[in-house]
Amino acid sequence: MAALTGMSEVSTVSRSDVSAYPSVALSAEAAPFTPLRMDGWQLGSSSDAEKQFSRCASKLRGLRGDSAQLREELNILFDQLLSENYNKTFDPTINIRPEGVCSLLKHASSLVPLSQEHLVIKFCQLIHHLLNQLKVIMDEHTLDILVKYTTSALKVCSTWTHSDVLLALSTIVYGNGPQCHQHLSNLLREDGVLLQYSSPSQSNMELRRVALNCMANICLRIPGQPPLDDQYRSVYFSVFLKTLQSPKPPDTDELFYCMVVQAALKGLQCCLSGGKWKFGGGEDLGSVLALLKRLMFQGAPGVSVEWPAVLYPATLPQYEGLPASKSAEPEKPAERPKDAALPGKTSGNKKRKSRGKGKKTSAEDSRGDDGEEDDKVSAPQKGGGREGGRGNMESFSKPSALSLYPSWKKNSSDSEFSDPEGNAQCKLRLYHARVRQGALHCLLAVVKSIEKRTLYSFWSSFIPDSPIGGLPPLTLLTIILKDLSPKVRACALQVLSAMLDGSRQFLAVAEDTASPRTSYTPFSFSLATAVRELHRALSLALLAETSPQTLTQVIKCVAYLVANAPYHRLRPGLLSPLWKQMRPYVRHRDANVRVSVLTLYGALVTTQAPLPEVRLLLQQPEGSTSSGLLTPQDSALSWRQRDGVSSPSRTPGSLSQWGSCTRSPRAPHTPGEEESSPPWLLQLCVSLVTQPREDQSDSEGAGTGGVSLEPSPVRLEALQVMSHLVRGYFSLVQTCLRDIGQVSARCLRESDPSIQLHGTKLLEELGTGIIQQYRTENKVPESSRVPMSQVVLFWSEVLSGPLNAALQNEQHPTLQTSACETLSSILPQAFAQLPDKTQLMCITMLLGLTYSENYLVKTAAVRALGVYILFPCLREDVMFVADTANTILAALEDRSPNVRAKAAWSLGNLTDTLIVNMESVGVDFQEELSDMLLLKMLQAATRASDDKDRVKSNAVRALGNLLHFLRRSQMTRSAFQRPLEDAVRSLVKTVQSEATMKVRWNACCALGNAFRNPSLPLDSAPWSRDAFSALCNVVTSCKNFKVRIKSAAALAVPSDRSFYGDVKRFSCVWRSLATALENSEDTNDFLEYRYSASLRHTLSHALLHLLSISQSLDMPALGSSLSGNEGRGIREHLMKYVRAEEGGGEGGGGTEGGEGAQGEKDTRDSFTPQQRIGGLQQTLIRLKGLEAAGEEERGREEVVDFLEDLLKTCE
């Protein structure tokens, strides 16, 4: 009726009323043709849909349930609403308010009685039409009304309406599962419609599919919303799993069954997404994995194997059974009869032929064993586009893909985007591909939801390890190499990438450098073989892939492999072919491919850097690796009109020629520099960052002018690769130090903050590389370092360039933060040679940025000051020390824990500087520093020691240094006495607390550091007893051996007997050390056992120290301890210590990241055995000269006898 009305309206318009189209000459500049309707409105005008909706909604609101013409009017209105296209992708200007849609649907639900089934169907279609196209987010009231209406319709209406009703219900509950909890119990009843229609016994495939789809939409979780309750998710999970495990009903159309499987896979994926695995133990997981592995190969020609019902965790590979017999019907007919029927008898003969070849070829040497069979496969595919590329690949991938029939590749079209009319086989292939894709999506959700440890036990079921002989297994690599659908291949690559991501600890066991054993195959060798097989298969995929999107996934997957494989434990040669193979792809016309290639190169120069194989590759000349390397898509790659990279002469600026890395005459050359050239990868990255694109075909990054740089993602990735290269292989790029600095400066002058940020990161890496070269412990010869004059020139240019603007760019705090970190990476020796005004600029800038409102900037500035305070040229400047101290004290009161943590770290560094100045400058520096400032630092550090652990670990370090630094005149002042006691008690409390072990060993170090101050009243202060008691308790009872080591070292610090107090306290310290030495091997944690030798070393040193300062009053206790069984045990350990049979210094673990370094010297000594024997002799001589009587004399004799016996044994 509505259609007739519309036609009559159109017929009344005369031909003269239609405006004539203006005549336009054909040209490229002509405006695109836009057809007009008879009424003059453009087709698809936003007012059409909106006016129609408003008109119908207004009429609908005017209808009443008792109207005589209600049915006809509702039919007309529903037809008119259904006839409009509300899809915003079709017309983004459509603006229909969600409130209007909800109001319309609520009112319509009250007008459509359930007895009018035709109207019910139209209304359900309208619900689906509006909610689906307008993406309406319903309010809870509308949701409740519509769910009640549709569930009532399922109970009351006839079965023939249920398909449309379920479709409407699935649209209503899409992502609203948690909000429908009051209805879920009714929907999930055993006699409920959803469970009834989703049952495997349901013969109507359409109803079954819609019911499963409705359940999947209930389980769907939209980001930001809570997940569905676990009890309901478990029920749905069981339904989906049961559906997928049940066989295809007889006489069921394959297409309809594929749609059912797709719906069940979608539901399974929704159940698994967004959380941890909660659906049973290992057997249930094995069932799901076995099911998904079977569906991964749904419709794959030639796959007719006995799929296991459960995959069991194993360390050795699992292999599928032999092909199913053609004559016997298998017990589990879910997919195998269909798969076996597709290839036909010819393919079966081919498979038997391939199996024979597989037995006589190895995994590594079978590339030339394709012969006649490969010719049969390749011949029909000439000129077949993507299949042609796959045909070339066949000769390489035969060993890993023999279980797939070559007839799979005879099709000339993927048919992924179109369904040729009348081609049922093509449509079936499309639906099978969607099933495989859904199974892989589910597998990806499983991989992300289970623990890595559990995942690795199923590793061999999805990743092959090149078995020798027999049929190769069906794995993810089979799909990556053989599947015709690029989407399916991309999904398989995503799953493989997720499995490889974070697998470094698991793959670290892999090793094949030693000769393989003949009696058995170690697990480490199997893993190494799997890594090699991954390299081989992914390399073949690179050669054959023509889809840019899938090619990007292949390269990303290789990057995950490279980032996690332990190449230092594998035979060299895996990375060289990959390095060469990637060279052509840097010129690929697709920007995403270029980005992924750079990501891979970044992984190559990052993994276990510096790796000898990668170092050799970087040192090779540019043209030496590309000869003879062609890929099937070379014609698509060469979008740059040159070999390799752009010529440096094309650079708009005045950058140096990268072939020679020219420099200022003032900068001396490193020996052998003239013969070296910058790595090809560095030249490539520089050209991508700085040089214009020669081909403007890319839409990304195309400029309005004649010159356009690479797209921003490519340039950013190139800058990251440069940073990785500088970090891992600084010695290879140091000859181009100034040139790289110019690249960074150019980036800082650009307007894109991301480019500026990566430019500062690159500068920071350069500064860090220089610092690493000049560190004494790295033992880099002076001839191999960057000359100091060149370092000074480099930083002079950087600090006079655009870095200052980045430091002051308040609109981009992240850029300011990175610029602060760049300032902190200046070599201290080079900073001292910078002009005074440059030094002052750096200091002033950092002091000012500590007052930034952004916590990231403040954190970086405070940390940089903590670095500068250690510079030799600044640490003796009292004014700078005072300014830095006041700035740090203010930062310690900040609300952000990150700022407070860095402020505590900087305060620890500042107090380290005080100790260094005290030892080098002397009392003059102590007197110059304000007493009030010291008091403020002591009080602030005491308060910070009650903060979070990451603040506390450095606060206690600062307390130890301050207690060491204080003079006697300060300690006797009343203003210092209470803060002094609070500081020591805070350290004692931290030692005895349940804080992290790092905090506790830093507190032990701090007490030992405080004990070094001879002005500290250890003998008389009331808090000294608690300090010694805490250390004695920890040295005997702490489970962490590093804490024991630090406490033992602290107990050995006091240099005079009087500091230990009375005889009772001295005896307590001795007994604690002796007991700790006796129990130094008692631990249940194997990780602690490795520190037991260092613990015994420190305890032995402490005991000998106590003997060396002991007095006559101590002899009875010492004699009784050394004369019995306890003495024999102590004698054995002291003998090993004197002979240096057990090394020391292994336990100095309290200095991670340079934090807490003051305690390191306590646990190690450089004495030779002769020096230790000499010290023992001096102790013996001193003890013999002690005046004693009675019990003291007897004890002295026992101690002397013990030491004489020990000396005889050691000499």
JSON list of N, CA and C in Angstrom, two decimals, residues 407-454:
[
{"chain": "A", "resi": 407, "resn": "SER", "atom": "N", "xyz": [45.87, -30.84, -4.73]},
{"chain": "A", "resi": 407, "resn": "SER", "atom": "CA", "xyz": [44.68, -30.42, -5.48]},
{"chain": "A", "resi": 407, "resn": "SER", "atom": "C", "xyz": [43.99, -29.24, -4.82]},
{"chain": "A", "resi": 408, "resn": "TRP", "atom": "N", "xyz": [44.33, -28.96, -3.59]},
{"chain": "A", "resi": 408, "resn": "TRP", "atom": "CA", "xyz": [43.78, -27.79, -2.91]},
{"chain": "A", "resi": 408, "resn": "TRP", "atom": "C", "xyz": [44.13, -26.51, -3.68]},
{"chain": "A", "resi": 409, "resn": "LYS", "atom": "N", "xyz": [45.23, -26.53, -4.39]},
{"chain": "A", "resi": 409, "resn": "LYS", "atom": "CA", "xyz": [45.73, -25.33, -5.04]},
{"chain": "A", "resi": 409, "resn": "LYS", "atom": "C", "xyz": [45.28, -25.20, -6.48]},
{"chain": "A", "resi": 410, "resn": "LYS", "atom": "N", "xyz": [44.39, -26.06, -6.93]},
{"chain": "A", "resi": 410, "resn": "LYS", "atom": "CA", "xyz": [43.98, -25.98, -8.33]},
{"chain": "A", "resi": 410, "resn": "LYS", "atom": "C", "xyz": [42.94, -24.90, -8.58]},
{"chain": "A", "resi": 411, "resn": "ASN", "atom": "N", "xyz": [42.40, -24.32, -7.53]},
{"chain": "A", "resi": 411, "resn": "ASN", "atom": "CA", "xyz": [41.38, -23.29, -7.72]},
{"chain": "A", "resi": 411, "resn": "ASN", "atom": "C", "xyz": [42.04, -21.98, -8.11]},
{"chain": "A", "resi": 412, "resn": "SER", "atom": "N", "xyz": [41.40, -21.27, -8.99]},
{"chain": "A", "resi": 412, "resn": "SER", "atom": "CA", "xyz": [41.99, -20.03, -9.48]},
{"chain": "A", "resi": 412, "resn": "SER", "atom": "C", "xyz": [41.48, -18.81, -8.73]},
{"chain": "A", "resi": 413, "resn": "SER", "atom": "N", "xyz": [40.55, -18.98, -7.81]},
{"chain": "A", "resi": 413, "resn": "SER", "atom": "CA", "xyz": [40.01, -17.82, -7.10]},
{"chain": "A", "resi": 413, "resn": "SER", "atom": "C", "xyz": [39.79, -18.17, -5.65]},
{"chain": "A", "resi": 414, "resn": "ASP", "atom": "N", "xyz": [40.08, -17.22, -4.78]},
{"chain": "A", "resi": 414, "resn": "ASP", "atom": "CA", "xyz": [39.88, -17.43, -3.36]},
{"chain": "A", "resi": 414, "resn": "ASP", "atom": "C", "xyz": [38.40, -17.37, -3.00]},
{"chain": "A", "resi": 415, "resn": "SER", "atom": "N", "xyz": [37.64, -16.60, -3.75]},
{"chain": "A", "resi": 415, "resn": "SER", "atom": "CA", "xyz": [36.20, -16.45, -3.53]},
{"chain": "A", "resi": 415, "resn": "SER", "atom": "C", "xyz": [35.88, -15.98, -2.13]},
{"chain": "A", "resi": 416, "resn": "GLU", "atom": "N", "xyz": [36.74, -15.15, -1.60]},
{"chain": "A", "resi": 416, "resn": "GLU", "atom": "CA", "xyz": [36.49, -14.69, -0.24]},
{"chain": "A", "resi": 416, "resn": "GLU", "atom": "C", "xyz": [35.55, -13.49, -0.20]},
{"chain": "A", "resi": 417, "resn": "PHE", "atom": "N", "xyz": [35.45, -12.76, -1.31]},
{"chain": "A", "resi": 417, "resn": "PHE", "atom": "CA", "xyz": [34.64, -11.55, -1.29]},
{"chain": "A", "resi": 417, "resn": "PHE", "atom": "C", "xyz": [33.43, -11.65, -2.22]},
{"chain": "A", "resi": 418, "resn": "SER", "atom": "N", "xyz": [33.32, -12.70, -3.02]},
{"chain": "A", "resi": 418, "resn": "SER", "atom": "CA", "xyz": [32.18, -12.82, -3.91]},
{"chain": "A", "resi": 418, "resn": "SER", "atom": "C", "xyz": [31.75, -14.26, -3.99]},
{"chain": "A", "resi": 419, "resn": "ASP", "atom": "N", "xyz": [30.49, -14.45, -4.30]},
{"chain": "A", "resi": 419, "resn": "ASP", "atom": "CA", "xyz": [29.94, -15.79, -4.44]},
{"chain": "A", "resi": 419, "resn": "ASP", "atom": "C", "xyz": [29.42, -15.93, -5.86]},
{"chain": "A", "resi": 420, "resn": "PRO", "atom": "N", "xyz": [30.22, -16.49, -6.75]},
{"chain": "A", "resi": 420, "resn": "PRO", "atom": "CA", "xyz": [29.76, -16.63, -8.14]},
{"chain": "A", "resi": 420, "resn": "PRO", "atom": "C", "xyz": [28.43, -17.38, -8.19]},
{"chain": "A", "resi": 421, "resn": "GLU", "atom": "N", "xyz": [27.51, -16.84, -9.00]},
{"chain": "A", "resi": 421, "resn": "GLU", "atom": "CA", "xyz": [26.15, -17.40, -9.05]},
{"chain": "A", "resi": 421, "resn": "GLU", "atom": "C", "xyz": [26.19, -18.81, -9.58]},
{"chain": "A", "resi": 422, "resn": "GLY", "atom": "N", "xyz": [25.54, -19.67, -8.83]},
{"chain": "A", "resi": 422, "resn": "GLY", "atom": "CA", "xyz": [25.45, -21.07, -9.23]},
{"chain": "A", "resi": 422, "resn": "GLY", "atom": "C", "xyz": [26.65, -21.90, -8.87]},
{"chain": "A", "resi": 423, "resn": "ASN", "atom": "N", "xyz": [27.67, -21.32, -8.30]},
{"chain": "A", "resi": 423, "resn": "ASN", "atom": "CA", "xyz": [28.87, -22.09, -7.96]},
{"chain": "A", "resi": 423, "resn": "ASN", "atom": "C", "xyz": [28.78, -22.51, -6.51]},
{"chain": "A", "resi": 424, "resn": "ALA", "atom": "N", "xyz": [28.11, -23.61, -6.25]},
{"chain": "A", "resi": 424, "resn": "ALA", "atom": "CA", "xyz": [27.92, -24.07, -4.88]},
{"chain": "A", "resi": 424, "resn": "ALA", "atom": "C", "xyz": [29.23, -24.49, -4.24]},
{"chain": "A", "resi": 425, "resn": "GLN", "atom": "N", "xyz": [30.12, -25.06, -5.05]},
{"chain": "A", "resi": 425, "resn": "GLN", "atom": "CA", "xyz": [31.40, -25.51, -4.50]},
{"chain": "A", "resi": 425, "resn": "GLN", "atom": "C", "xyz": [32.22, -24.33, -4.00]},
{"chain": "A", "resi": 426, "resn": "CYS", "atom": "N", "xyz": [32.15, -23.24, -4.74]},
{"chain": "A", "resi": 426, "resn": "CYS", "atom": "CA", "xyz": [32.88, -22.04, -4.34]},
{"chain": "A", "resi": 426, "resn": "CYS", "atom": "C", "xyz": [32.31, -21.49, -3.03]},
{"chain": "A", "resi": 427, "resn": "LYS", "atom": "N", "xyz": [31.00, -21.50, -2.92]},
{"chain": "A", "resi": 427, "resn": "LYS", "atom": "CA", "xyz": [30.37, -21.02, -1.69]},
{"chain": "A", "resi": 427, "resn": "LYS", "atom": "C", "xyz": [30.71, -21.92, -0.51]},
{"chain": "A", "resi": 428, "resn": "LEU", "atom": "N", "xyz": [30.78, -23.21, -0.77]},
{"chain": "A", "resi": 428, "resn": "LEU", "atom": "CA", "xyz": [31.15, -24.14, 0.30]},
{"chain": "A", "resi": 428, "resn": "LEU", "atom": "C", "xyz": [32.57, -23.88, 0.78]},
{"chain": "A", "resi": 429, "resn": "ARG", "atom": "N", "xyz": [33.47, -23.60, -0.16]},
{"chain": "A", "resi": 429, "resn": "ARG", "atom": "CA", "xyz": [34.84, -23.28, 0.25]},
{"chain": "A", "resi": 429, "resn": "ARG", "atom": "C", "xyz": [34.88, -22.03, 1.11]},
{"chain": "A", "resi": 430, "resn": "LEU", "atom": "N", "xyz": [34.06, -21.04, 0.76]},
{"chain": "A", "resi": 430, "resn": "LEU", "atom": "CA", "xyz": [34.01, -19.81, 1.55]},
{"chain": "A", "resi": 430, "resn": "LEU", "atom": "C", "xyz": [33.54, -20.09, 2.97]},
{"chain": "A", "resi": 431, "resn": "TYR", "atom": "N", "xyz": [32.49, -20.91, 3.12]},
{"chain": "A", "resi": 431, "resn": "TYR", "atom": "CA", "xyz": [31.97, -21.21, 4.45]},
{"chain": "A", "resi": 431, "resn": "TYR", "atom": "C", "xyz": [32.95, -22.05, 5.25]},
{"chain": "A", "resi": 432, "resn": "HIS", "atom": "N", "xyz": [33.64, -22.96, 4.60]},
{"chain": "A", "resi": 432, "resn": "HIS", "atom": "CA", "xyz": [34.67, -23.74, 5.29]},
{"chain": "A", "resi": 432, "resn": "HIS", "atom": "C", "xyz": [35.78, -22.81, 5.78]},
{"chain": "A", "resi": 433, "resn": "ALA", "atom": "N", "xyz": [36.15, -21.86, 4.97]},
{"chain": "A", "resi": 433, "resn": "ALA", "atom": "CA", "xyz": [37.20, -20.91, 5.38]},
{"chain": "A", "resi": 433, "resn": "ALA", "atom": "C", "xyz": [36.75, -20.10, 6.58]},
{"chain": "A", "resi": 434, "resn": "ARG", "atom": "N", "xyz": [35.47, -19.75, 6.62]},
{"chain": "A", "resi": 434, "resn": "ARG", "atom": "CA", "xyz": [34.98, -18.99, 7.78]},
{"chain": "A", "resi": 434, "resn": "ARG", "atom": "C", "xyz": [35.01, -19.86, 9.04]},
{"chain": "A", "resi": 435, "resn": "VAL", "atom": "N", "xyz": [34.72, -21.13, 8.90]},
{"chain": "A", "resi": 435, "resn": "VAL", "atom": "CA", "xyz": [34.81, -22.02, 10.05]},
{"chain": "A", "resi": 435, "resn": "VAL", "atom": "C", "xyz": [36.25, -22.10, 10.55]},
{"chain": "A", "resi": 436, "resn": "ARG", "atom": "N", "xyz": [37.18, -22.27, 9.62]},
{"chain": "A", "resi": 436, "resn": "ARG", "atom": "CA", "xyz": [38.59, -22.33, 10.03]},
{"chain": "A", "resi": 436, "resn": "ARG", "atom": "C", "xyz": [39.00, -21.02, 10.71]},
{"chain": "A", "resi": 437, "resn": "GLN", "atom": "N", "xyz": [38.52, -19.92, 10.15]},
{"chain": "A", "resi": 437, "resn": "GLN", "atom": "CA", "xyz": [38.85, -18.63, 10.74]},
{"chain": "A", "resi": 437, "resn": "GLN", "atom": "C", "xyz": [38.27, -18.50, 12.15]},
{"chain": "A", "resi": 438, "resn": "GLY", "atom": "N", "xyz": [37.03, -18.93, 12.32]},
{"chain": "A", "resi": 438, "resn": "GLY", "atom": "CA", "xyz": [36.42, -18.89, 13.66]},
{"chain": "A", "resi": 438, "resn": "GLY", "atom": "C", "xyz": [37.15, -19.79, 14.64]},
{"chain": "A", "resi": 439, "resn": "ALA", "atom": "N", "xyz": [37.58, -20.97, 14.20]},
{"chain": "A", "resi": 439, "resn": "ALA", "atom": "CA", "xyz": [38.32, -21.87, 15.09]},
{"chain": "A", "resi": 439, "resn": "ALA", "atom": "C", "xyz": [39.64, -21.24, 15.52]},
{"chain": "A", "resi": 440, "resn": "LEU", "atom": "N", "xyz": [40.30, -20.56, 14.61]},
{"chain": "A", "resi": 440, "resn": "LEU", "atom": "CA", "xyz": [41.56, -19.90, 14.97]},
{"chain": "A", "resi": 440, "resn": "LEU", "atom": "C", "xyz": [41.33, -18.72, 15.90]},
{"chain": "A", "resi": 441, "resn": "HIS", "atom": "N", "xyz": [40.23, -17.99, 15.71]},
{"chain": "A", "resi": 441, "resn": "HIS", "atom": "CA", "xyz": [39.90, -16.93, 16.66]},
{"chain": "A", "resi": 441, "resn": "HIS", "atom": "C", "xyz": [39.68, -17.50, 18.06]},
{"chain": "A", "resi": 442, "resn": "CYS", "atom": "N", "xyz": [39.00, -18.63, 18.14]},
{"chain": "A", "resi": 442, "resn": "CYS", "atom": "CA", "xyz": [38.80, -19.28, 19.44]},
{"chain": "A", "resi": 442, "resn": "CYS", "atom": "C", "xyz": [40.13, -19.73, 20.04]},
{"chain": "A", "resi": 443, "resn": "LEU", "atom": "N", "xyz": [40.97, -20.31, 19.21]},
{"chain": "A", "resi": 443, "resn": "LEU", "atom": "CA", "xyz": [42.28, -20.75, 19.70]},
{"chain": "A", "resi": 443, "resn": "LEU", "atom": "C", "xyz": [43.08, -19.57, 20.22]},
{"chain": "A", "resi": 444, "resn": "LEU", "atom": "N", "xyz": [42.99, -18.44, 19.55]},
{"chain": "A", "resi": 444, "resn": "LEU", "atom": "CA", "xyz": [43.68, -17.24, 20.02]},
{"chain": "A", "resi": 444, "resn": "LEU", "atom": "C", "xyz": [43.14, -16.83, 21.39]},
{"chain": "A", "resi": 445, "resn": "ALA", "atom": "N", "xyz": [41.82, -16.91, 21.57]},
{"chain": "A", "resi": 445, "resn": "ALA", "atom": "CA", "xyz": [41.24, -16.57, 22.88]},
{"chain": "A", "resi": 445, "resn": "ALA", "atom": "C", "xyz": [41.71, -17.55, 23.95]},
{"chain": "A", "resi": 446, "resn": "VAL", "atom": "N", "xyz": [41.83, -18.83, 23.60]},
{"chain": "A", "resi": 446, "resn": "VAL", "atom": "CA", "xyz": [42.33, -19.82, 24.57]},
{"chain": "A", "resi": 446, "resn": "VAL", "atom": "C", "xyz": [43.78, -19.51, 24.95]},
{"chain": "A", "resi": 447, "resn": "VAL", "atom": "N", "xyz": [44.60, -19.21, 23.95]},
{"chain": "A", "resi": 447, "resn": "VAL", "atom": "CA", "xyz": [46.01, -18.91, 24.21]},
{"chain": "A", "resi": 447, "resn": "VAL", "atom": "C", "xyz": [46.14, -17.72, 25.16]},
{"chain": "A", "resi": 448, "resn": "LYS", "atom": "N", "xyz": [45.27, -16.73, 25.01]},
{"chain": "A", "resi": 448, "resn": "LYS", "atom": "CA", "xyz": [45.36, -15.54, 25.86]},
{"chain": "A", "resi": 448, "resn": "LYS", "atom": "C", "xyz": [44.74, -15.75, 27.24]},
{"chain": "A", "resi": 449, "resn": "SER", "atom": "N", "xyz": [43.90, -16.78, 27.39]},
{"chain": "A", "resi": 449, "resn": "SER", "atom": "CA", "xyz": [43.19, -16.96, 28.66]},
{"chain": "A", "resi": 449, "resn": "SER", "atom": "C", "xyz": [43.88, -17.95, 29.59]},
{"chain": "A", "resi": 450, "resn": "ILE", "atom": "N", "xyz": [44.77, -18.78, 29.10]},
{"chain": "A", "resi": 450, "resn": "ILE", "atom": "CA", "xyz": [45.41, -19.77, 29.97]},
{"chain": "A", "resi": 450, "resn": "ILE", "atom": "C", "xyz": [46.82, -19.30, 30.32]},
{"chain": "A", "resi": 451, "resn": "GLU", "atom": "N", "xyz": [47.36, -19.86, 31.38]},
{"chain": "A", "resi": 451, "resn": "GLU", "atom": "CA", "xyz": [48.71, -19.50, 31.80]},
{"chain": "A", "resi": 451, "resn": "GLU", "atom": "C", "xyz": [49.72, -20.01, 30.79]},
{"chain": "A", "resi": 452, "resn": "LYS", "atom": "N", "xyz": [50.82, -19.27, 30.70]},
{"chain": "A", "resi": 452, "resn": "LYS", "atom": "CA", "xyz": [51.85, -19.65, 29.73]},
{"chain": "A", "resi": 452, "resn": "LYS", "atom": "C", "xyz": [52.39, -21.04, 30.04]},
{"chain": "A", "resi": 453, "resn": "ARG", "atom": "N", "xyz": [52.54, -21.35, 31.30]},
{"chain": "A", "resi": 453, "resn": "ARG", "atom": "CA", "xyz": [53.09, -22.67, 31.66]},
{"chain": "A", "resi": 453, "resn": "ARG", "atom": "C", "xyz": [52.20, -23.78, 31.15]},
{"chain": "A", "resi": 454, "resn": "THR", "atom": "N", "xyz": [50.88, -23.58, 31.25]},
{"chain": "A", "resi": 454, "resn": "THR", "atom": "CA", "xyz": [49.95, -24.59, 30.73]},
{"chain": "A", "resi": 454, "resn": "THR", "atom": "C", "xyz": [50.00, -24.63, 29.21]}
]
